[in-house]
Amino acid sequence: EVQLVESGGGLVQAGGSLRLSCAASGFTFEDYAIGWFRQAPGKEREGVSCTTSTDGITYYANSVKGRFTMSRDNAKNWVYLQMNTLKSEDTGVYYCGAMGGRLCDGAVLSWGQGTQVTVSS
């Protein structure tokens, strides 16, 4: 069974930092691109970042470039999202998702349950 479990969310003041983690199991982790997504209240889920499987190329949404850093540990089946200089507009539920293949251009095959990030201004 594919499982993705996010952790690390919380309440932080604007300008602060958080590190999200996602533990993956039930599939060959190193064969799949993994993405971070978020959904703000009343808005659609949007992509935040994605890293490919073997070559580790990472893409970021323009809104988080220079502030967020995604990394993955293929040996431990974990992905991380280091979020710095947080803004109120970063508030939302953050999800990790296993993509449909090695690249970041496919549909999400499986989602985690999400972790809430709230940035107070």
PDB file of C-alpha atoms in Angstrom:
ATOM      1  CA  GLU A   1       0.000   0.000   0.000  1.00  0.00           C
ATOM      2  CA  VAL A   2       1.369   3.383  -1.009  1.00  0.00           C
ATOM      3  CA  GLN A   3       1.652   5.730   1.968  1.00  0.00           C
ATOM      4  CA  LEU A   4       2.857   9.287   2.253  1.00  0.00           C
ATOM      5  CA  VAL A   5       2.859  10.890   5.683  1.00  0.00           C
ATOM      6  CA  GLU A   6       3.612  14.572   6.110  1.00  0.00           C
ATOM      7  CA  SER A   7       4.774  16.211   9.317  1.00  0.00           C
ATOM      8  CA  GLY A   8       6.326  19.437  10.539  1.00  0.00           C
ATOM      9  CA  GLY A   9       3.526  21.925  10.027  1.00  0.00           C
ATOM     10  CA  GLY A  10       2.540  24.467  12.634  1.00  0.00           C
ATOM     11  CA  LEU A  11       1.987  28.098  13.490  1.00  0.00           C
ATOM     12  CA  VAL A  12       4.808  30.520  12.758  1.00  0.00           C
ATOM     13  CA  GLN A  13       5.173  34.264  12.522  1.00  0.00           C
ATOM     14  CA  ALA A  14       5.819  35.945   9.213  1.00  0.00           C
ATOM     15  CA  GLY A  15       9.504  35.842   8.425  1.00  0.00           C
ATOM     16  CA  GLY A  16       9.977  32.587  10.278  1.00  0.00           C
ATOM     17  CA  SER A  17      10.874  29.117   9.070  1.00  0.00           C
ATOM     18  CA  LEU A  18       9.451  25.621   9.085  1.00  0.00           C
ATOM     19  CA  ARG A  19      10.701  22.306   7.776  1.00  0.00           C
ATOM     20  CA  LEU A  20       8.172  19.847   6.445  1.00  0.00           C
ATOM     21  CA  SER A  21       8.917  16.163   6.106  1.00  0.00           C
ATOM     22  CA  CYS A  22       7.231  13.425   4.121  1.00  0.00           C
ATOM     23  CA  ALA A  23       7.816   9.752   4.782  1.00  0.00           C
ATOM     24  CA  ALA A  24       7.054   7.435   1.879  1.00  0.00           C
ATOM     25  CA  SER A  25       6.441   3.702   1.852  1.00  0.00           C
ATOM     26  CA  GLY A  26       4.801   0.985  -0.213  1.00  0.00           C
ATOM     27  CA  PHE A  27       6.458   1.783  -3.539  1.00  0.00           C
ATOM     28  CA  THR A  28       9.896   2.030  -5.129  1.00  0.00           C
ATOM     29  CA  PHE A  29      10.584   5.538  -3.945  1.00  0.00           C
ATOM     30  CA  GLU A  30      13.648   6.187  -6.083  1.00  0.00           C
ATOM     31  CA  ASP A  31      11.648   5.547  -9.280  1.00  0.00           C
ATOM     32  CA  TYR A  32       9.175   8.377  -8.760  1.00  0.00           C
ATOM     33  CA  ALA A  33       9.248  12.130  -8.793  1.00  0.00           C
ATOM     34  CA  ILE A  34       7.792  13.638  -5.630  1.00  0.00           C
ATOM     35  CA  GLY A  35       6.006  16.947  -5.350  1.00  0.00           C
ATOM     36  CA  TRP A  36       4.939  19.321  -2.608  1.00  0.00           C
ATOM     37  CA  PHE A  37       1.572  20.988  -3.023  1.00  0.00           C
ATOM     38  CA  ARG A  38      -0.516  23.327  -0.917  1.00  0.00           C
ATOM     39  CA  GLN A  39      -4.106  24.384  -0.625  1.00  0.00           C
ATOM     40  CA  ALA A  40      -5.131  27.656   0.941  1.00  0.00           C
ATOM     41  CA  PRO A  41      -8.664  28.151   2.288  1.00  0.00           C
ATOM     42  CA  GLY A  42     -11.071  28.713  -0.570  1.00  0.00           C
ATOM     43  CA  LYS A  43      -8.443  28.096  -3.216  1.00  0.00           C
ATOM     44  CA  GLU A  44      -7.445  25.219  -5.436  1.00  0.00           C
ATOM     45  CA  ARG A  45      -4.488  23.013  -4.641  1.00  0.00           C
ATOM     46  CA  GLU A  46      -1.327  24.294  -6.285  1.00  0.00           C
ATOM     47  CA  GLY A  47       2.118  22.925  -6.920  1.00  0.00           C
ATOM     48  CA  VAL A  48       4.904  24.278  -4.737  1.00  0.00           C
ATOM     49  CA  SER A  49       7.903  22.213  -5.775  1.00  0.00           C
ATOM     50  CA  CYS A  50       8.808  18.905  -7.354  1.00  0.00           C
ATOM     51  CA  THR A  51      11.979  16.881  -7.591  1.00  0.00           C
ATOM     52  CA  THR A  52      12.631  14.220 -10.189  1.00  0.00           C
ATOM     53  CA  SER A  53      13.587  10.716  -9.174  1.00  0.00           C
ATOM     54  CA  THR A  54      17.122   9.856 -10.224  1.00  0.00           C
ATOM     55  CA  ASP A  55      18.767  13.117 -11.267  1.00  0.00           C
ATOM     56  CA  GLY A  56      17.170  15.155  -8.524  1.00  0.00           C
ATOM     57  CA  ILE A  57      16.231  18.196 -10.589  1.00  0.00           C
ATOM     58  CA  THR A  58      13.929  20.383  -8.530  1.00  0.00           C
ATOM     59  CA  TYR A  59      11.358  22.838  -9.780  1.00  0.00           C
ATOM     60  CA  TYR A  60       9.728  25.584  -7.752  1.00  0.00           C
ATOM     61  CA  ALA A  61       6.677  27.762  -8.109  1.00  0.00           C
ATOM     62  CA  ASN A  62       7.642  31.380  -8.718  1.00  0.00           C
ATOM     63  CA  SER A  63       5.984  32.370  -5.464  1.00  0.00           C
ATOM     64  CA  VAL A  64       8.435  30.315  -3.377  1.00  0.00           C
ATOM     65  CA  LYS A  65      11.654  30.519  -5.384  1.00  0.00           C
ATOM     66  CA  GLY A  66      14.543  31.655  -3.233  1.00  0.00           C
ATOM     67  CA  ARG A  67      12.635  30.943  -0.007  1.00  0.00           C
ATOM     68  CA  PHE A  68      11.816  27.233  -0.149  1.00  0.00           C
ATOM     69  CA  THR A  69      14.224  24.355  -0.678  1.00  0.00           C
ATOM     70  CA  MET A  70      13.107  20.825  -1.430  1.00  0.00           C
ATOM     71  CA  SER A  71      15.307  17.803  -0.933  1.00  0.00           C
ATOM     72  CA  ARG A  72      14.902  14.047  -1.013  1.00  0.00           C
ATOM     73  CA  ASP A  73      16.718  11.150   0.601  1.00  0.00           C
ATOM     74  CA  ASN A  74      16.336   8.106  -1.608  1.00  0.00           C
ATOM     75  CA  ALA A  75      18.101   5.891   0.935  1.00  0.00           C
ATOM     76  CA  LYS A  76      15.534   6.670   3.633  1.00  0.00           C
ATOM     77  CA  ASN A  77      12.455   7.359   1.460  1.00  0.00           C
ATOM     78  CA  TRP A  78      11.971  10.865   2.795  1.00  0.00           C
ATOM     79  CA  VAL A  79      11.428  14.236   1.198  1.00  0.00           C
ATOM     80  CA  TYR A  80      11.732  17.576   2.902  1.00  0.00           C
ATOM     81  CA  LEU A  81      10.631  21.132   2.310  1.00  0.00           C
ATOM     82  CA  GLN A  82      12.610  23.815   4.075  1.00  0.00           C
ATOM     83  CA  MET A  83      10.520  26.969   4.135  1.00  0.00           C
ATOM     84  CA  ASN A  84      12.197  30.241   5.030  1.00  0.00           C
ATOM     85  CA  THR A  85      11.009  33.836   5.134  1.00  0.00           C
ATOM     86  CA  LEU A  86       7.434  32.645   5.405  1.00  0.00           C
ATOM     87  CA  LYS A  87       4.629  34.961   4.397  1.00  0.00           C
ATOM     88  CA  SER A  88       0.955  34.989   5.328  1.00  0.00           C
ATOM     89  CA  GLU A  89       0.127  33.866   1.807  1.00  0.00           C
ATOM     90  CA  ASP A  90       2.053  30.640   2.447  1.00  0.00           C
ATOM     91  CA  THR A  91      -0.702  29.574   4.832  1.00  0.00           C
ATOM     92  CA  GLY A  92      -2.447  26.378   3.834  1.00  0.00           C
ATOM     93  CA  VAL A  93      -2.451  22.628   4.035  1.00  0.00           C
ATOM     94  CA  TYR A  94       0.721  21.179   2.536  1.00  0.00           C
ATOM     95  CA  TYR A  95       0.691  17.803   0.842  1.00  0.00           C
ATOM     96  CA  CYS A  96       3.343  15.613  -0.649  1.00  0.00           C
ATOM     97  CA  GLY A  97       2.439  13.574  -3.679  1.00  0.00           C
ATOM     98  CA  ALA A  98       4.018  10.751  -5.626  1.00  0.00           C
ATOM     99  CA  MET A  99       4.046  11.648  -9.309  1.00  0.00           C
ATOM    100  CA  GLY A 100       3.226   9.227 -12.124  1.00  0.00           C
ATOM    101  CA  GLY A 101       6.822   8.579 -13.095  1.00  0.00           C
ATOM    102  CA  ARG A 102      10.386   9.807 -12.870  1.00  0.00           C
ATOM    103  CA  LEU A 103       9.589  13.306 -14.070  1.00  0.00           C
ATOM    104  CA  CYS A 104       7.454  16.091 -12.664  1.00  0.00           C
ATOM    105  CA  ASP A 105       5.092  16.368 -15.608  1.00  0.00           C
ATOM    106  CA  GLY A 106       2.596  13.655 -14.751  1.00  0.00           C
ATOM    107  CA  ALA A 107      -0.451  13.334 -12.572  1.00  0.00           C
ATOM    108  CA  VAL A 108      -0.183  12.655  -8.869  1.00  0.00           C
ATOM    109  CA  LEU A 109      -0.727   8.987  -8.133  1.00  0.00           C
ATOM    110  CA  SER A 110      -0.998   9.206  -4.379  1.00  0.00           C
ATOM    111  CA  TRP A 111      -1.386  11.942  -1.785  1.00  0.00           C
ATOM    112  CA  GLY A 112      -0.470  12.256   1.851  1.00  0.00           C
ATOM    113  CA  GLN A 113      -3.007  13.451   4.412  1.00  0.00           C
ATOM    114  CA  GLY A 114      -1.512  16.928   4.604  1.00  0.00           C
ATOM    115  CA  THR A 115      -0.014  19.108   7.305  1.00  0.00           C
ATOM    116  CA  GLN A 116      -1.308  22.551   8.253  1.00  0.00           C
ATOM    117  CA  VAL A 117       0.982  25.555   7.959  1.00  0.00           C
ATOM    118  CA  THR A 118      -0.280  28.824   9.391  1.00  0.00           C
ATOM    119  CA  VAL A 119       1.747  32.019   9.045  1.00  0.00           C
ATOM    120  CA  SER A 120       0.621  34.895  11.213  1.00  0.00           C
ATOM    121  CA  SER A 121       1.340  38.441  10.099  1.00  0.00           C
TER     122      SER A 121
END
